[in-house]
CSV table of C-alpha atoms in Angstrom, one decimal:
chain,number,residue,atom,x,y,z
H,1,MET,CA,14.2,14.6,4.8
H,2,ARG,CA,11.1,14.8,7.2
H,3,SER,CA,11.1,17.9,9.3
H,4,TYR,CA,10.1,17.5,13.3
H,5,GLY,CA,8.3,20.0,15.0
H,6,TYR,CA,4.9,19.7,16.5
H,7,MET,CA,4.3,16.2,17.6
H,8,GLY,CA,0.7,14.9,17.2
H,9,PRO,CA,-0.5,11.8,19.0
H,10,GLN,CA,1.2,9.6,16.4
H,11,GLU,CA,4.4,11.0,16.7
H,12,LYS,CA,4.1,11.0,20.5
H,13,SER,CA,3.3,7.3,20.3
H,14,GLN,CA,6.3,7.0,18.0
H,15,SER,CA,8.8,8.5,20.4
H,16,ARG,CA,7.6,6.6,23.4
H,17,PHE,CA,8.2,3.5,21.5
H,18,LYS,CA,11.8,4.7,20.7
H,19,SER,CA,12.3,5.6,24.3
H,20,TYR,CA,10.9,2.1,25.5
H,21,PHE,CA,13.5,0.2,23.3
H,22,LYS,CA,16.4,2.3,23.9
H,23,LEU,CA,16.1,2.0,27.6
H,24,SER,CA,15.1,-1.7,27.7
H,25,LEU,CA,18.6,-2.5,26.2
H,26,ILE,CA,20.5,-1.7,29.4
H,27,GLY,CA,22.9,-4.7,30.0
H,28,ILE,CA,21.9,-5.4,33.6
H,29,LEU,CA,17.9,-5.1,32.8
H,30,LEU,CA,18.5,-7.7,30.1
H,31,VAL,CA,19.5,-9.9,32.7
H,32,VAL,CA,17.0,-8.9,35.0
H,33,VAL,CA,14.1,-9.6,32.6
H,34,PHE,CA,15.7,-12.9,31.3
H,35,ALA,CA,15.5,-14.0,35.0
H,36,LEU,CA,12.1,-12.9,35.6
H,37,PHE,CA,11.0,-14.6,32.7
H,38,TYR,CA,12.2,-17.8,33.8
H,39,ALA,CA,10.9,-17.2,37.4
H,40,CYS,CA,7.6,-16.6,35.7
H,41,ALA,CA,8.0,-19.8,33.6
H,42,ASP,CA,8.9,-21.6,37.0
H,43,SER,CA,5.5,-20.6,38.2
H,44,ASN,CA,3.8,-22.5,35.5
H,45,LYS,CA,2.6,-19.3,34.0
H,46,LEU,CA,3.8,-20.1,30.5
H,47,PRO,CA,1.7,-22.6,28.4
H,48,PHE,CA,5.1,-25.2,27.6
H,49,ASP,CA,7.7,-27.0,29.2
H,50,LEU,CA,11.1,-24.7,29.0
H,51,ASP,CA,12.9,-28.1,29.7
H,52,ASN,CA,11.8,-29.4,26.1
H,53,VAL,CA,12.8,-26.9,23.5
H,54,ASP,CA,13.7,-27.7,20.2
H,55,LEU,CA,15.9,-24.8,18.4
H,56,ILE,CA,14.3,-24.9,15.1
H,57,GLN,CA,16.0,-21.8,14.0
H,58,TYR,CA,19.1,-23.6,13.6
H,59,LYS,CA,17.8,-26.8,11.8
H,60,VAL,CA,18.2,-27.1,8.2
H,61,PRO,CA,14.8,-26.3,6.9
H,62,SER,CA,12.9,-28.9,4.5
H,63,ASP,CA,12.7,-27.7,1.1
H,64,ASP,CA,8.9,-26.8,1.0
H,65,THR,CA,9.7,-24.4,4.2
H,66,PRO,CA,8.2,-20.9,3.2
H,67,VAL,CA,10.9,-18.1,2.8
H,68,VAL,CA,10.3,-14.4,2.6
H,69,VAL,CA,12.7,-12.6,0.5
H,70,TYR,CA,13.5,-8.8,1.1
H,71,GLU,CA,15.0,-7.2,-1.8
H,72,THR,CA,15.9,-3.5,-0.1
H,73,SER,CA,17.7,-0.4,-1.0
H,74,GLN,CA,21.0,-1.8,0.8
H,75,GLY,CA,20.9,-5.4,-0.9
H,76,THR,CA,18.8,-8.5,-0.3
H,77,PHE,CA,18.4,-10.7,2.7
H,78,LYS,CA,16.1,-14.0,3.2
H,79,ALA,CA,14.3,-15.4,6.2
H,80,VAL,CA,12.5,-18.8,6.7
H,81,LEU,CA,9.0,-18.7,8.4
H,82,PHE,CA,7.8,-21.0,11.1
H,83,PRO,CA,4.0,-21.4,10.4
H,84,HIS,CA,3.7,-24.2,12.7
H,85,GLU,CA,5.0,-22.2,15.6
H,86,ALA,CA,3.2,-18.8,14.8
H,87,PRO,CA,0.1,-20.0,12.1
H,88,LYS,CA,-2.1,-16.9,12.9
H,89,TYR,CA,0.5,-14.3,12.2
H,90,CYS,CA,2.3,-16.2,9.4
H,91,GLU,CA,-0.7,-16.4,7.6
H,92,TYR,CA,-1.5,-12.8,8.0
H,93,PHE,CA,2.0,-11.8,7.0
H,94,THR,CA,1.9,-14.2,4.1
H,95,LYS,CA,-1.2,-12.8,2.7
H,96,LEU,CA,0.3,-8.9,3.2
H,97,VAL,CA,3.4,-10.1,1.5
H,98,ASN,CA,1.4,-11.7,-1.5
H,99,ASP,CA,-0.7,-8.7,-1.9
H,100,GLY,CA,2.4,-6.6,-2.2
H,101,TYR,CA,1.6,-4.6,1.0
H,102,TYR,CA,5.6,-4.4,1.8
H,103,ASN,CA,6.6,-3.3,-1.7
H,104,GLY,CA,8.0,0.3,-1.1
H,105,THR,CA,7.7,0.2,2.7
H,106,HIS,CA,10.4,1.8,4.9
H,107,VAL,CA,12.9,0.9,7.8
H,108,PHE,CA,12.0,3.4,10.3
H,109,ILE,CA,14.0,2.8,13.4
H,110,VAL,CA,17.4,1.5,13.8
H,111,GLU,CA,18.8,0.8,17.3
H,112,LYS,CA,22.4,0.7,15.8
H,113,GLY,CA,23.9,-2.6,15.9
H,114,VAL,CA,20.9,-4.1,18.1
H,115,TYR,CA,17.9,-4.1,16.1
H,116,PHE,CA,15.9,-2.3,13.2
H,117,MET,CA,12.3,-1.9,12.5
H,118,GLY,CA,10.5,-2.0,9.1
H,119,GLY,CA,7.5,-2.4,7.1
H,120,SER,CA,6.1,0.9,7.8
H,121,LYS,CA,4.2,3.0,5.0
H,122,THR,CA,5.9,6.0,6.0
H,123,GLU,CA,9.6,6.9,6.6
H,124,ASN,CA,9.2,7.7,10.3
H,125,GLY,CA,6.7,4.9,11.3
H,126,VAL,CA,3.7,7.1,11.7
H,127,THR,CA,0.3,5.3,10.9
H,128,ASP,CA,-1.3,6.7,7.9
H,129,ASP,CA,-4.3,5.7,5.7
H,130,GLU,CA,-2.6,2.8,4.0
H,131,THR,CA,-1.3,1.1,7.0
H,132,ASP,CA,-2.8,-2.3,7.9
H,133,GLU,CA,-3.7,-1.9,11.5
H,134,THR,CA,-4.8,-5.3,12.2
H,135,GLN,CA,-3.9,-6.9,15.4
H,136,ILE,CA,-3.1,-10.6,16.0
H,137,GLU,CA,-3.1,-12.3,19.1
H,138,GLN,CA,0.2,-12.9,20.7
H,139,GLU,CA,1.6,-16.3,19.8
H,140,LEU,CA,4.8,-17.7,22.0
H,141,SER,CA,6.6,-20.8,21.2
H,142,PRO,CA,9.3,-22.6,23.3
H,143,ASN,CA,10.9,-23.2,20.1
H,144,LEU,CA,11.7,-19.8,18.9
H,145,TRP,CA,14.0,-17.3,20.6
H,146,PRO,CA,15.3,-13.7,19.8
H,147,PHE,CA,18.5,-15.1,18.4
H,148,LYS,CA,20.3,-12.6,16.0
H,149,GLY,CA,18.3,-12.7,12.5
H,150,THR,CA,14.8,-13.3,14.3
H,151,LEU,CA,11.7,-11.6,12.9
H,152,MET,CA,9.5,-10.7,15.3
H,153,ALA,CA,5.8,-8.9,15.2
H,154,TYR,CA,5.4,-5.6,16.9
H,155,GLY,CA,2.0,-4.0,17.7
H,156,GLU,CA,0.3,-2.7,20.8
H,157,GLU,CA,1.5,-3.5,24.0
H,158,LYS,CA,-0.6,-4.6,26.9
H,159,GLY,CA,0.2,-5.3,30.5
H,160,TRP,CA,3.5,-5.0,32.2
H,161,LEU,CA,7.0,-6.7,32.4
H,162,THR,CA,6.2,-10.4,33.4
H,163,ASN,CA,2.9,-10.4,32.2
H,164,LYS,CA,3.2,-8.3,29.0
H,165,LYS,CA,1.4,-9.0,25.8
H,166,VAL,CA,2.1,-7.6,22.5
H,167,GLN,CA,-0.8,-7.8,20.0
H,168,SER,CA,1.3,-8.4,16.7
H,169,GLY,CA,0.7,-5.9,13.8
H,170,SER,CA,2.0,-5.3,10.4
H,171,ARG,CA,5.3,-3.6,11.4
H,172,VAL,CA,8.5,-6.3,12.0
H,173,LEU,CA,11.1,-6.0,14.6
H,174,PHE,CA,14.4,-7.3,13.1
H,175,VAL,CA,16.7,-8.7,15.8
H,176,ASN,CA,20.5,-8.1,15.8
H,177,SER,CA,22.4,-8.1,18.9
H,178,VAL,CA,23.4,-6.5,22.1
H,179,GLU,CA,27.0,-6.8,23.1
H,180,PHE,CA,27.8,-9.9,24.8
H,181,THR,CA,30.7,-8.9,26.9
H,182,ASP,CA,32.7,-11.1,29.4
H,183,GLU,CA,30.5,-9.5,32.3
H,184,PHE,CA,27.1,-10.0,30.5
H,185,ILE,CA,28.2,-13.5,29.7
H,186,LYS,CA,28.9,-14.3,33.4
H,187,GLU,CA,25.3,-12.8,34.3
H,188,ILE,CA,23.8,-14.8,31.8
H,189,ASP,CA,25.5,-17.9,33.0
H,190,SER,CA,24.1,-17.2,36.5
H,191,VAL,CA,20.4,-17.2,35.3
H,192,GLU,CA,18.9,-20.9,36.2
H,193,ALA,CA,17.7,-21.5,32.3
H,194,ASN,CA,17.6,-24.1,29.8
H,195,LYS,CA,21.6,-23.9,28.9
H,196,ASP,CA,20.8,-24.9,25.1
H,197,ILE,CA,19.2,-21.5,25.2
H,198,THR,CA,21.8,-19.5,26.8
H,199,GLU,CA,24.4,-21.1,25.0
H,200,THR,CA,22.9,-20.6,21.8
H,201,PHE,CA,22.5,-16.9,22.7
H,202,LYS,CA,26.2,-16.6,23.5
H,203,GLU,CA,27.3,-18.3,20.1
H,204,LYS,CA,25.1,-16.5,17.8
H,205,GLY,CA,23.9,-13.3,19.5
H,206,GLY,CA,20.7,-12.0,20.0
H,207,ILE,CA,18.4,-9.9,22.6
H,208,PRO,CA,17.7,-12.0,25.6
H,209,ASN,CA,15.3,-9.2,27.0
H,210,PHE,CA,12.8,-9.7,24.2
H,211,SER,CA,12.5,-13.6,25.1
H,212,GLN,CA,9.0,-14.9,24.7
H,213,GLN,CA,7.7,-11.0,24.6
H,214,TYR,CA,6.8,-10.7,21.3
H,215,THR,CA,5.5,-13.2,18.5
H,216,ALA,CA,8.5,-14.6,16.6
H,217,PHE,CA,7.8,-15.9,13.2
H,218,GLY,CA,10.9,-16.3,11.2
H,219,GLN,CA,14.8,-16.5,11.0
H,220,VAL,CA,17.3,-14.5,8.7
H,221,TYR,CA,19.5,-17.2,7.2
H,222,ASP,CA,20.8,-15.5,4.0
H,223,GLY,CA,22.1,-12.1,3.1
H,224,MET,CA,23.4,-11.3,6.7
H,225,ASP,CA,25.9,-8.9,5.1
H,226,THR,CA,22.9,-6.6,4.1
H,227,TYR,CA,21.1,-7.2,7.3
H,228,ASP,CA,24.1,-5.8,9.3
H,229,LYS,CA,24.6,-3.0,6.8
H,230,ILE,CA,20.8,-1.9,7.8
H,231,CYS,CA,21.4,-2.4,11.4
H,232,GLY,CA,24.5,-0.5,11.5
H,233,TYR,CA,22.9,2.6,9.7
H,234,ASP,CA,23.5,6.1,11.3
H,235,VAL,CA,20.4,7.8,12.7
H,236,ILE,CA,19.3,11.4,12.7
H,237,ASP,CA,19.6,12.1,16.4
H,238,ALA,CA,20.4,9.0,18.7
H,239,GLU,CA,20.7,11.2,21.9
H,240,ASN,CA,17.2,12.5,21.5
H,241,ASN,CA,15.7,9.1,20.6
H,242,ASN,CA,15.1,10.2,16.9
H,243,LEU,CA,16.2,6.8,15.5
H,244,GLN,CA,15.1,7.2,12.0
H,245,PRO,CA,17.9,6.6,9.8
H,246,ILE,CA,19.7,9.5,8.0
H,247,ASP,CA,18.8,8.0,4.4
H,248,ASP,CA,15.6,6.4,3.5
H,249,ILE,CA,16.0,2.6,3.5
H,250,THR,CA,13.2,0.8,1.6
H,251,PHE,CA,11.9,-2.7,1.1
H,252,ASN,CA,11.7,-2.3,-2.7
H,253,LYS,CA,10.3,-5.7,-3.1
H,254,VAL,CA,9.1,-8.4,-0.7
H,255,TYR,CA,8.1,-11.6,-1.9
H,256,MET,CA,7.3,-15.2,-0.8
H,257,SER,CA,9.5,-18.4,-2.0
H,258,THR,CA,10.7,-21.6,-0.6
H,259,TYR,CA,13.8,-22.8,1.1
H,260,GLY,CA,14.4,-25.2,-1.6
H,261,GLU,CA,14.7,-22.4,-4.1
H,262,ASN,CA,17.0,-20.4,-1.8
H,263,LYS,CA,19.2,-22.8,-0.1
H,264,ASN,CA,22.1,-21.9,2.3
H,265,ASP,CA,22.6,-25.0,4.5
H,266,ASP,CA,25.8,-23.4,6.1
H,267,PHE,CA,23.9,-21.0,8.1
H,268,PHE,CA,22.2,-23.7,10.1
H,269,LYS,CA,25.3,-24.8,12.2
H,270,LEU,CA,25.7,-24.6,16.1
H,271,GLU,CA,29.3,-25.2,17.7
H,272,LYS,CA,28.2,-25.3,21.3
H,273,VAL,CA,24.7,-26.5,20.9
H,274,LYS,CA,24.3,-29.6,18.7
H,275,ALA,CA,21.5,-29.0,15.9
H,276,GLY,CA,19.2,-31.4,15.2
H,277,GLU,CA,17.6,-32.8,11.7
H,278,SER,CA,15.3,-31.0,9.2
H,279,GLN,CA,12.5,-29.3,10.7
H,280,LYS,CA,9.1,-30.9,9.8
């Protein structure tokens, strides 16, 4: 296990990253940020209409939809990609996958039950000489939201709160869910927002606080037991923001396929929100 002593610039950056995400998940702050996001949208600061969203994450994909398969040390999970919504990042990510970049990379942060971070060349997420440091311009879509199982790109953060932009890098943020208590659901219901979105959060789970903050580019639809196992892993020292898993969790092999070769139509069902037909 890696020892922790003197913290150099990368380690300090990693510590700040861990602290930011841990603090950002306070329940009431989730609602505040979600509300502020919609206030921002009402001020025409977003390049799309939130009244016309298409929840493609819960539509059965066409057979040729690209799928990324993660064979990990804990099992296998699969995610569909959305190149029409995040074309630049999907092209970048797919090239990394096809080049074998993610084979042998690590899960380096686990916020237990809420999210995990993976795709790092090092166990603790510190950048090394093998890390791809390309930064891709943030791509936001009204059709992609941080529901449980969403893949989001993480990179350098710029701006603050409602005008925050995150340049997308090679590391990936895997969304699980905050706890949707009765009180939290009441708070979400009080937000004047697109009800299809809020109802889907309530049905499927997710992290509303991340809405339109990071480039969303994929949705896990198969192997959710493995996904949950990784996200529920114990970490070294949560109280002091050392969120590295106690055991090394690796992406042994990551490769591209298609939905036609990896079908699981049962995942794409919504009870409270009517799902549409196959995505184009």
